[in-house]
Amino acid sequence: MARAAALPPSRSSPTPRLLPLLLLLLPLREAGAQDGQVQMPPEVRGLLGDTVKLPCHLLSQGPKVNVSQVTWQRLDPSGKTQSVAAFHPSHGLSFPSPQFSSERLSFLAMGLGPGARPSPEMQDATLVLQGLRVEDEGNYSCEFATFPQGTSRGVTWLRAIVQPHNQADAQEVTVGSEPVPVARCVSTGGRPPARISWFSPLNGEARESEVPGPAVGTVTVTSRYTLVPSSQADGAKVTCKVEHEAFKEPNLLPVTLSVHYPPEVSISGYDDNWYLGRTEVTLNCDVRSNPEPTEYVWSTTSGDLPASAKGQGPELIVYSVDRLANTTFVCTVSNALGMGRAEQVVLVRGELVLGAAGPAPRYSSPLAPGAALGEAVPPARGGAQTQLLPGEQAAVASLSCPRWGLDRVIG
């Protein structure tokens, strides 16, 4: 299946906005590495509302190195520093920020609140944050004050991820000459915004827009698959592909297009073997339309149907083939948008004659194209002449095919 629309242009990553801050912190990390080494991941991601861990480990500096203080700070994009959590051997744990109270924060290896007393050589300062919020996102520094080595510091970036809700549906349209949206795919409330693309066998293109999502800091992305609507597009299947950091695999959402158009009609069932006296032959009116047909009308190019023919919805039944069946049948179909029609020329052969040698068919003199009313029709290979009857002139005159392959006698 061809890819109808490429991925939308890459959105700028939040990382460049934090580069100035990270560059300011880089000397601190390098300075810390001279006195000691703090091991931290460059990035921690968590789903909104979940509990996340911010790992921070001081690598072993020898048996004589003691940790005298551990400090966590949040570094705002504006450059301001906010104290988040601290441990001091004499004063225990503290959480000075109202945003990061002891109800939300704890040290993984130090206990859950003030009064916890880890051993002086404690080197695990991993911070646990409950109920992740959008406003918690930012850069966090973890600093070890050690004796006699000095201070070591590391930085990690905490990101709040919100999984979007996705849906796709068809847009009912009417056949036309201008491009219009025929399918829509919406990814609601994602953080960061979702990436949407389309797979389609049709020659369409995607048009995308973004608006703020229902929650603060989230984004709703809408992609509309657009093309010039035609009857060929009706019922076609396209697929919306939604990618997001919160998904292990992309979401694939199939859509069946719906294009309204007037009936497109054809007639089937004619076997080129209608002979005088044949019974129960049928023609079928085959229709493609959206919406469904509301009426079928059978007629001939000369007017009404022969007495031996009867229309029953999409089917025409000729109970007995006579000379009046030698005509052009017309099927006219209507729906809410208009009508369509198709014609079928029928050439009637002479009567079927079965030979003594078996069922191989042969026909008596057929109705000849161009025969005048009341004239005798000369046989193709002998046999009795056939007289045209009054009222058959229209049937004869309607024959416009010059070939005479149908009036042969098969012996």
Coordinates of C-alpha atoms in Angstrom, one line a residue:
M1 CA 0.0 0.0 0.0
A2 CA 1.5 3.3 -1.0
R3 CA 2.2 6.0 1.6
A4 CA -0.1 8.9 0.7
A5 CA 1.4 11.5 3.0
A6 CA 4.8 11.8 4.4
L7 CA 5.3 12.4 8.1
P8 CA 4.6 16.0 9.0
P9 CA 7.6 18.2 9.3
S10 CA 9.6 17.3 12.4
R11 CA 8.7 19.4 15.3
S12 CA 11.4 21.1 17.1
S13 CA 12.5 19.1 20.1
P14 CA 12.2 20.7 23.6
T15 CA 15.9 19.9 24.0
P16 CA 17.2 23.1 22.1
R17 CA 15.3 25.3 24.4
L18 CA 17.2 23.8 27.3
L19 CA 20.7 23.9 25.7
P20 CA 21.6 27.2 27.3
L21 CA 20.8 25.8 30.7
L22 CA 22.6 22.6 30.1
L23 CA 25.6 24.5 28.9
L24 CA 25.6 26.5 32.1
L25 CA 25.5 23.2 34.0
L26 CA 28.2 21.6 31.9
P27 CA 31.1 23.2 33.8
L28 CA 29.5 22.1 37.1
R29 CA 29.3 18.5 35.9
E30 CA 32.9 18.7 34.7
A31 CA 34.0 20.3 38.0
G32 CA 32.2 17.6 39.9
A33 CA 33.9 14.9 37.9
Q34 CA 37.2 16.3 39.1
D35 CA 36.3 15.8 42.7
G36 CA 34.1 12.7 42.3
Q37 CA 31.6 11.2 39.9
V38 CA 27.8 11.3 40.1
Q39 CA 26.0 8.8 37.9
M40 CA 22.6 10.1 36.6
P41 CA 20.6 9.4 33.4
P42 CA 20.5 12.4 31.0
E43 CA 16.7 12.1 30.8
V44 CA 13.9 10.5 32.9
R45 CA 10.4 10.2 31.4
G46 CA 7.2 9.5 33.2
L47 CA 3.5 9.4 32.4
L48 CA 1.4 12.2 33.9
G49 CA 0.1 11.1 37.3
D50 CA 2.6 8.3 37.7
T51 CA 5.4 7.8 40.2
V52 CA 8.9 8.4 38.8
K53 CA 12.4 7.9 40.1
L54 CA 15.2 10.3 39.6
P55 CA 18.3 8.1 40.0
C56 CA 21.4 9.7 41.5
H57 CA 24.5 7.7 42.6
L58 CA 27.8 8.7 43.9
L59 CA 30.4 6.3 42.7
S60 CA 32.8 4.9 45.3
Q61 CA 35.5 7.3 46.3
G62 CA 37.3 5.1 48.8
P63 CA 36.7 4.1 52.4
K64 CA 37.7 7.5 53.9
V65 CA 35.1 9.6 51.9
N66 CA 32.0 10.6 53.9
V67 CA 28.8 12.2 52.5
S68 CA 28.1 15.3 54.6
Q69 CA 25.1 16.6 52.6
V70 CA 22.9 15.7 49.6
T71 CA 21.0 18.5 47.8
W72 CA 18.4 18.3 45.0
Q73 CA 17.5 21.5 43.1
R74 CA 15.2 22.2 40.2
L75 CA 16.6 24.4 37.5
D76 CA 13.9 26.5 35.7
P77 CA 14.3 27.3 32.0
S78 CA 14.5 31.0 33.1
G79 CA 17.6 30.2 35.1
K80 CA 16.1 30.3 38.6
T81 CA 17.0 27.6 41.1
Q82 CA 14.4 26.0 43.4
S83 CA 15.4 23.8 46.3
V84 CA 13.6 20.5 46.2
A85 CA 15.0 18.2 48.8
A86 CA 18.1 17.9 51.1
F87 CA 19.7 15.6 53.6
H88 CA 22.0 16.7 56.4
P89 CA 23.5 14.3 58.9
S90 CA 22.5 16.6 61.8
H91 CA 19.2 17.9 60.5
G92 CA 17.9 14.8 58.6
L93 CA 15.6 15.2 55.5
S94 CA 13.9 18.4 54.4
F95 CA 11.6 19.3 51.6
P96 CA 11.4 23.1 51.5
S97 CA 9.3 23.6 48.4
P98 CA 5.5 23.6 48.7
Q99 CA 5.3 22.1 45.2
F100 CA 7.5 19.2 46.3
S101 CA 6.3 18.4 49.8
S102 CA 7.1 15.2 51.8
E103 CA 3.8 13.8 50.6
R104 CA 5.1 13.7 47.1
L105 CA 8.9 13.3 47.6
S106 CA 11.1 10.8 49.3
F107 CA 14.6 9.5 49.1
L108 CA 14.6 5.9 48.0
A109 CA 17.4 4.8 50.4
M110 CA 16.9 7.3 53.2
G111 CA 13.3 6.8 54.4
L112 CA 10.2 8.7 53.7
G113 CA 10.5 11.9 55.7
P114 CA 12.3 14.1 58.3
G115 CA 14.2 12.3 61.0
A116 CA 15.5 9.6 58.7
R117 CA 19.2 8.9 59.5
P118 CA 21.1 7.0 56.7
S119 CA 24.7 6.0 57.3
P120 CA 27.3 8.7 56.6
E121 CA 28.7 6.7 53.7
M122 CA 25.4 6.6 51.9
Q123 CA 25.9 7.1 48.2
D124 CA 22.4 6.5 46.7
A125 CA 20.4 9.8 46.6
T126 CA 17.7 8.5 44.2
L127 CA 14.6 10.7 44.6
V128 CA 11.1 9.4 44.2
L129 CA 8.4 11.7 43.0
Q130 CA 4.7 10.8 43.2
G131 CA 1.8 12.1 41.1
L132 CA 3.9 13.6 38.2
R133 CA 2.5 16.9 37.0
V134 CA 3.2 19.0 33.9
E135 CA 4.7 21.7 36.0
D136 CA 7.2 19.2 37.5
E137 CA 9.0 19.0 34.1
G138 CA 12.5 20.5 34.1
N139 CA 16.1 19.9 34.9
Y140 CA 17.1 18.6 38.3
S141 CA 20.6 18.7 39.8
C142 CA 21.8 16.2 42.4
E143 CA 24.8 17.4 44.5
F144 CA 26.9 15.4 47.0
A145 CA 29.0 17.3 49.5
T146 CA 31.7 14.9 50.6
F147 CA 34.6 15.0 53.0
P148 CA 37.4 15.4 52.2
Q149 CA 36.8 15.3 48.4
G150 CA 34.4 18.3 48.1
T151 CA 31.3 18.6 45.9
S152 CA 30.1 16.4 43.0
R153 CA 27.1 17.2 41.0
G154 CA 25.0 15.7 38.2
V155 CA 21.9 16.8 36.2
T156 CA 19.0 15.0 34.7
W157 CA 16.0 16.2 32.7
L158 CA 12.6 15.1 33.9
R159 CA 9.9 15.0 31.2
A160 CA 6.1 14.6 31.7
I161 CA 4.6 12.4 29.0
V162 CA 0.8 12.3 28.3
Q163 CA -0.6 9.5 26.2
P164 CA -3.0 10.8 23.7
H165 CA -6.4 9.4 22.8
N166 CA -6.8 8.6 19.1
Q167 CA -9.7 8.2 16.7
A168 CA -10.3 8.3 13.0
D169 CA -13.5 8.5 10.9
A170 CA -14.7 9.1 7.3
Q171 CA -16.1 12.4 6.2
E172 CA -19.1 11.9 4.0
V173 CA -18.7 13.9 0.8
T174 CA -20.3 14.2 -2.6
V175 CA -18.5 13.6 -5.9
G176 CA -16.9 16.8 -7.2
S177 CA -14.0 18.4 -8.9
E178 CA -12.3 20.2 -6.0
P179 CA -10.2 18.5 -3.2
V180 CA -12.0 18.1 0.1
P181 CA -11.3 16.2 3.3
V182 CA -12.6 12.6 3.1
A183 CA -11.1 11.3 6.3
R184 CA -10.1 12.7 9.6
C185 CA -7.7 11.5 12.3
V186 CA -7.5 13.2 15.7
S187 CA -4.9 12.6 18.5
T188 CA -6.3 14.3 21.6
G189 CA -4.3 15.6 24.5
G190 CA -0.8 14.3 23.8
R191 CA 2.4 15.6 25.4
P192 CA 4.5 15.9 23.3
P193 CA 2.2 16.2 20.2
A194 CA 1.6 13.0 18.3
R195 CA 2.9 12.4 14.8
I196 CA 0.2 11.5 12.2
S197 CA 0.7 10.0 8.7
W198 CA -1.6 8.2 6.3
F199 CA -1.3 5.0 4.2
S200 CA -3.6 5.0 1.1
P201 CA -3.9 3.6 -2.4
L202 CA -5.3 6.9 -3.5
N203 CA -3.6 10.1 -4.7
G204 CA -4.4 12.3 -1.7
E205 CA -2.5 14.5 0.8
A206 CA -2.7 15.2 4.5
R207 CA -3.4 18.6 6.1
E208 CA -2.6 19.0 9.7
S209 CA -3.5 21.4 12.5
E210 CA -2.8 21.7 16.2
V211 CA -4.7 23.2 19.2
P212 CA -4.2 23.1 22.9
G213 CA -5.4 19.9 24.5
P214 CA -7.9 19.4 27.3
A215 CA -5.1 19.3 30.0
V216 CA -2.6 22.1 30.5
G217 CA 0.5 21.5 28.5
T218 CA -1.1 19.0 26.1
V219 CA -1.7 19.3 22.4
T220 CA -4.5 17.9 20.1
V221 CA -3.4 17.1 16.6
T222 CA -5.9 16.8 13.7
S223 CA -4.9 15.4 10.3
R224 CA -7.4 15.5 7.4
Y225 CA -6.8 13.3 4.4
T226 CA -7.8 15.3 1.3
L227 CA -8.5 14.4 -2.3
V228 CA -10.8 15.1 -5.3
P229 CA -13.9 12.9 -4.5
S230 CA -14.8 10.4 -7.1
S231 CA -16.9 7.3 -7.3
Q232 CA -13.7 5.2 -7.4
A233 CA -12.8 6.5 -3.9
D234 CA -16.1 5.3 -2.4
G235 CA -15.4 2.3 -0.2
A236 CA -11.6 2.7 -0.5
K237 CA -9.7 1.9 2.7
V238 CA -7.1 4.3 4.1
T239 CA -5.2 4.0 7.4
C240 CA -4.2 6.6 9.9
K241 CA -0.9 6.0 11.6
V242 CA -0.3 7.7 15.0
E243 CA 3.1 7.6 16.7
H244 CA 3.9 8.8 20.2
E245 CA 6.5 8.3 22.8
A246 CA 4.0 6.7 25.1
F247 CA 3.2 3.9 22.6
K248 CA 5.2 0.8 22.3
E249 CA 4.0 0.5 18.7
P250 CA 2.2 3.0 16.4
N251 CA -1.6 3.1 16.5
L252 CA -3.1 2.0 13.1
L253 CA -6.7 3.3 12.6
P254 CA -8.4 2.0 9.4
V255 CA -11.1 4.2 7.7
T256 CA -13.5 3.3 4.9
L257 CA -14.2 6.3 2.7
S258 CA -17.7 7.3 1.8
V259 CA -18.3 9.4 -1.4
H260 CA -21.9 10.0 -2.6
Y261 CA -22.5 9.9 -6.3
P262 CA -25.4 9.1 -8.8
P263 CA -25.9 5.6 -10.1
E264 CA -23.4 4.1 -12.5
V265 CA -25.3 1.4 -14.4
S266 CA -24.4 -1.5 -16.7
I267 CA -26.4 -4.5 -17.9
S268 CA -25.3 -8.1 -17.8
G269 CA -26.9 -11.5 -18.6
Y270 CA -27.1 -11.3 -22.3
D271 CA -25.6 -14.5 -23.8
D272 CA -26.1 -13.7 -27.5
N273 CA -28.3 -16.7 -27.9
W274 CA -31.9 -15.4 -27.8
Y275 CA -33.9 -17.4 -30.3
L276 CA -37.6 -17.4 -31.1
G277 CA -39.5 -19.4 -28.6
R278 CA -36.8 -19.4 -25.9
T279 CA -38.3 -19.0 -22.4
E280 CA -37.3 -17.5 -19.1
V281 CA -34.3 -15.3 -20.2
T282 CA -33.1 -12.5 -18.0
L283 CA -31.1 -9.3 -18.0
N284 CA -29.6 -7.9 -14.9
C285 CA -29.2 -4.2 -14.1
D286 CA -25.9 -3.8 -12.2
V287 CA -25.5 -0.6 -10.3
R288 CA -22.8 1.1 -8.2
S289 CA -24.2 4.1 -6.3
N290 CA -24.1 5.8 -2.9
P291 CA -26.6 6.2 -1.5
E292 CA -28.5 3.0 -2.6
P293 CA -30.8 3.0 -5.6
T294 CA -34.4 4.1 -4.9
E295 CA -36.0 3.0 -8.3
Y296 CA -35.3 0.8 -11.3
V297 CA -37.2 1.4 -14.6
W298 CA -36.9 -1.0 -17.5
S299 CA -37.9 0.2 -21.0
T300 CA -36.8 0.0 -24.7
T301 CA -35.4 2.7 -26.9
S302 CA -38.7 2.6 -28.8
G303 CA -40.8 2.9 -25.7
D304 CA -42.5 0.4 -23.5
L305 CA -41.4 -3.2 -22.9
P306 CA -42.7 -6.1 -25.1
A307 CA -45.7 -7.8 -23.6
S308 CA -43.6 -10.9 -22.8
A309 CA -41.1 -8.9 -20.7
K310 CA -41.4 -7.7 -17.2
G311 CA -39.1 -5.7 -15.0
Q312 CA -38.7 -6.8 -11.3
G313 CA -36.4 -4.3 -9.7
P314 CA -32.8 -4.8 -11.0
E315 CA -33.9 -7.9 -13.1
L316 CA -35.8 -8.0 -16.4
I317 CA -37.5 -11.3 -17.2
V318 CA -38.5 -12.2 -20.8
Y319 CA -40.9 -15.1 -20.4
S320 CA -41.0 -16.0 -24.1
V321 CA -38.7 -14.6 -26.7
D322 CA -40.7 -13.2 -29.7
R323 CA -39.9 -10.9 -32.5
L324 CA -40.6 -7.8 -30.3
A325 CA -37.7 -8.8 -28.1
N326 CA -35.4 -7.9 -31.0
T327 CA -34.8 -4.5 -29.6
T328 CA -32.6 -2.4 -27.3
F329 CA -33.5 -2.7 -23.7
V330 CA -32.8 0.3 -21.3
C331 CA -32.4 0.2 -17.5
T332 CA -32.7 3.6 -15.7
V333 CA -31.8 3.8 -12.0
S334 CA -32.4 6.6 -9.6
N335 CA -31.0 7.6 -6.2
A336 CA -31.1 10.7 -4.0
L337 CA -28.4 12.4 -6.2
G338 CA -29.7 11.7 -9.7
M339 CA -30.0 8.9 -12.2
G340 CA -28.0 6.7 -14.5
R341 CA -28.9 4.4 -17.4
A342 CA -27.5 1.6 -19.6
E343 CA -28.6 0.0 -22.8
Q344 CA -28.4 -3.6 -24.1
V345 CA -29.0 -4.5 -27.8
V346 CA -30.7 -7.9 -28.2
L347 CA -30.6 -9.7 -31.6
V348 CA -33.2 -12.5 -31.8
R349 CA -32.3 -15.6 -33.9
G350 CA -34.8 -17.9 -35.6
E351 CA -36.4 -20.9 -33.9
L352 CA -34.1 -23.5 -32.5
V353 CA -34.1 -26.8 -34.4
L354 CA -32.5 -29.9 -32.9
G355 CA -30.9 -32.2 -35.4
A356 CA -31.2 -36.0 -35.3
A357 CA -27.5 -36.3 -34.6
G358 CA -27.7 -34.8 -31.2
P359 CA -28.2 -31.5 -29.3
A360 CA -26.1 -29.4 -31.6
P361 CA -28.3 -26.3 -32.2
R362 CA -29.4 -25.0 -35.5
Y363 CA -31.8 -22.2 -36.2
S364 CA -34.6 -21.5 -38.7
S365 CA -34.5 -18.3 -40.6
P366 CA -33.8 -15.4 -38.2
L367 CA -35.2 -11.9 -38.1
A368 CA -33.0 -10.0 -40.5
P369 CA -31.8 -6.5 -39.8
G370 CA -33.3 -4.0 -42.2
A371 CA -36.3 -6.2 -43.3
A372 CA -39.3 -4.1 -44.2
L373 CA -42.7 -4.6 -42.7
G374 CA -44.6 -7.3 -44.5
E375 CA -41.5 -8.4 -46.5
A376 CA -40.4 -12.0 -46.7
V377 CA -37.1 -12.7 -45.0
P378 CA -34.9 -14.9 -47.3
P379 CA -33.4 -17.8 -45.4
A380 CA -29.6 -17.9 -45.0
R381 CA -29.3 -21.5 -46.2
G382 CA -32.7 -22.7 -47.4
G383 CA -35.7 -23.3 -45.4
A384 CA -39.1 -21.6 -45.3
Q385 CA -39.5 -17.9 -45.5
T386 CA -40.6 -15.9 -42.5
Q387 CA -43.1 -13.1 -42.9
L388 CA -42.9 -10.0 -40.8
L389 CA -46.0 -9.2 -39.0
P390 CA -47.6 -5.7 -38.4
G391 CA -46.2 -4.0 -35.4
E392 CA -42.7 -5.4 -35.8
Q393 CA -41.3 -2.5 -37.8
A394 CA -39.9 -0.7 -34.8
A395 CA -38.1 -3.8 -33.6
V396 CA -36.6 -4.3 -37.0
A397 CA -35.7 -0.6 -37.5
S398 CA -33.9 -0.5 -34.1
L399 CA -31.2 -2.9 -35.3
S400 CA -28.2 -0.9 -36.3
C401 CA -25.6 -3.7 -36.3
P402 CA -24.6 -4.4 -39.9
R403 CA -23.1 -7.8 -39.1
W404 CA -25.0 -11.0 -40.0
G405 CA -23.1 -13.4 -37.8
L406 CA -26.3 -13.9 -35.8
D407 CA -28.5 -15.2 -38.7
R408 CA -26.3 -18.1 -39.5
V409 CA -27.6 -21.6 -39.6
I410 CA -25.5 -23.9 -37.6
G411 CA -25.6 -27.4 -39.2

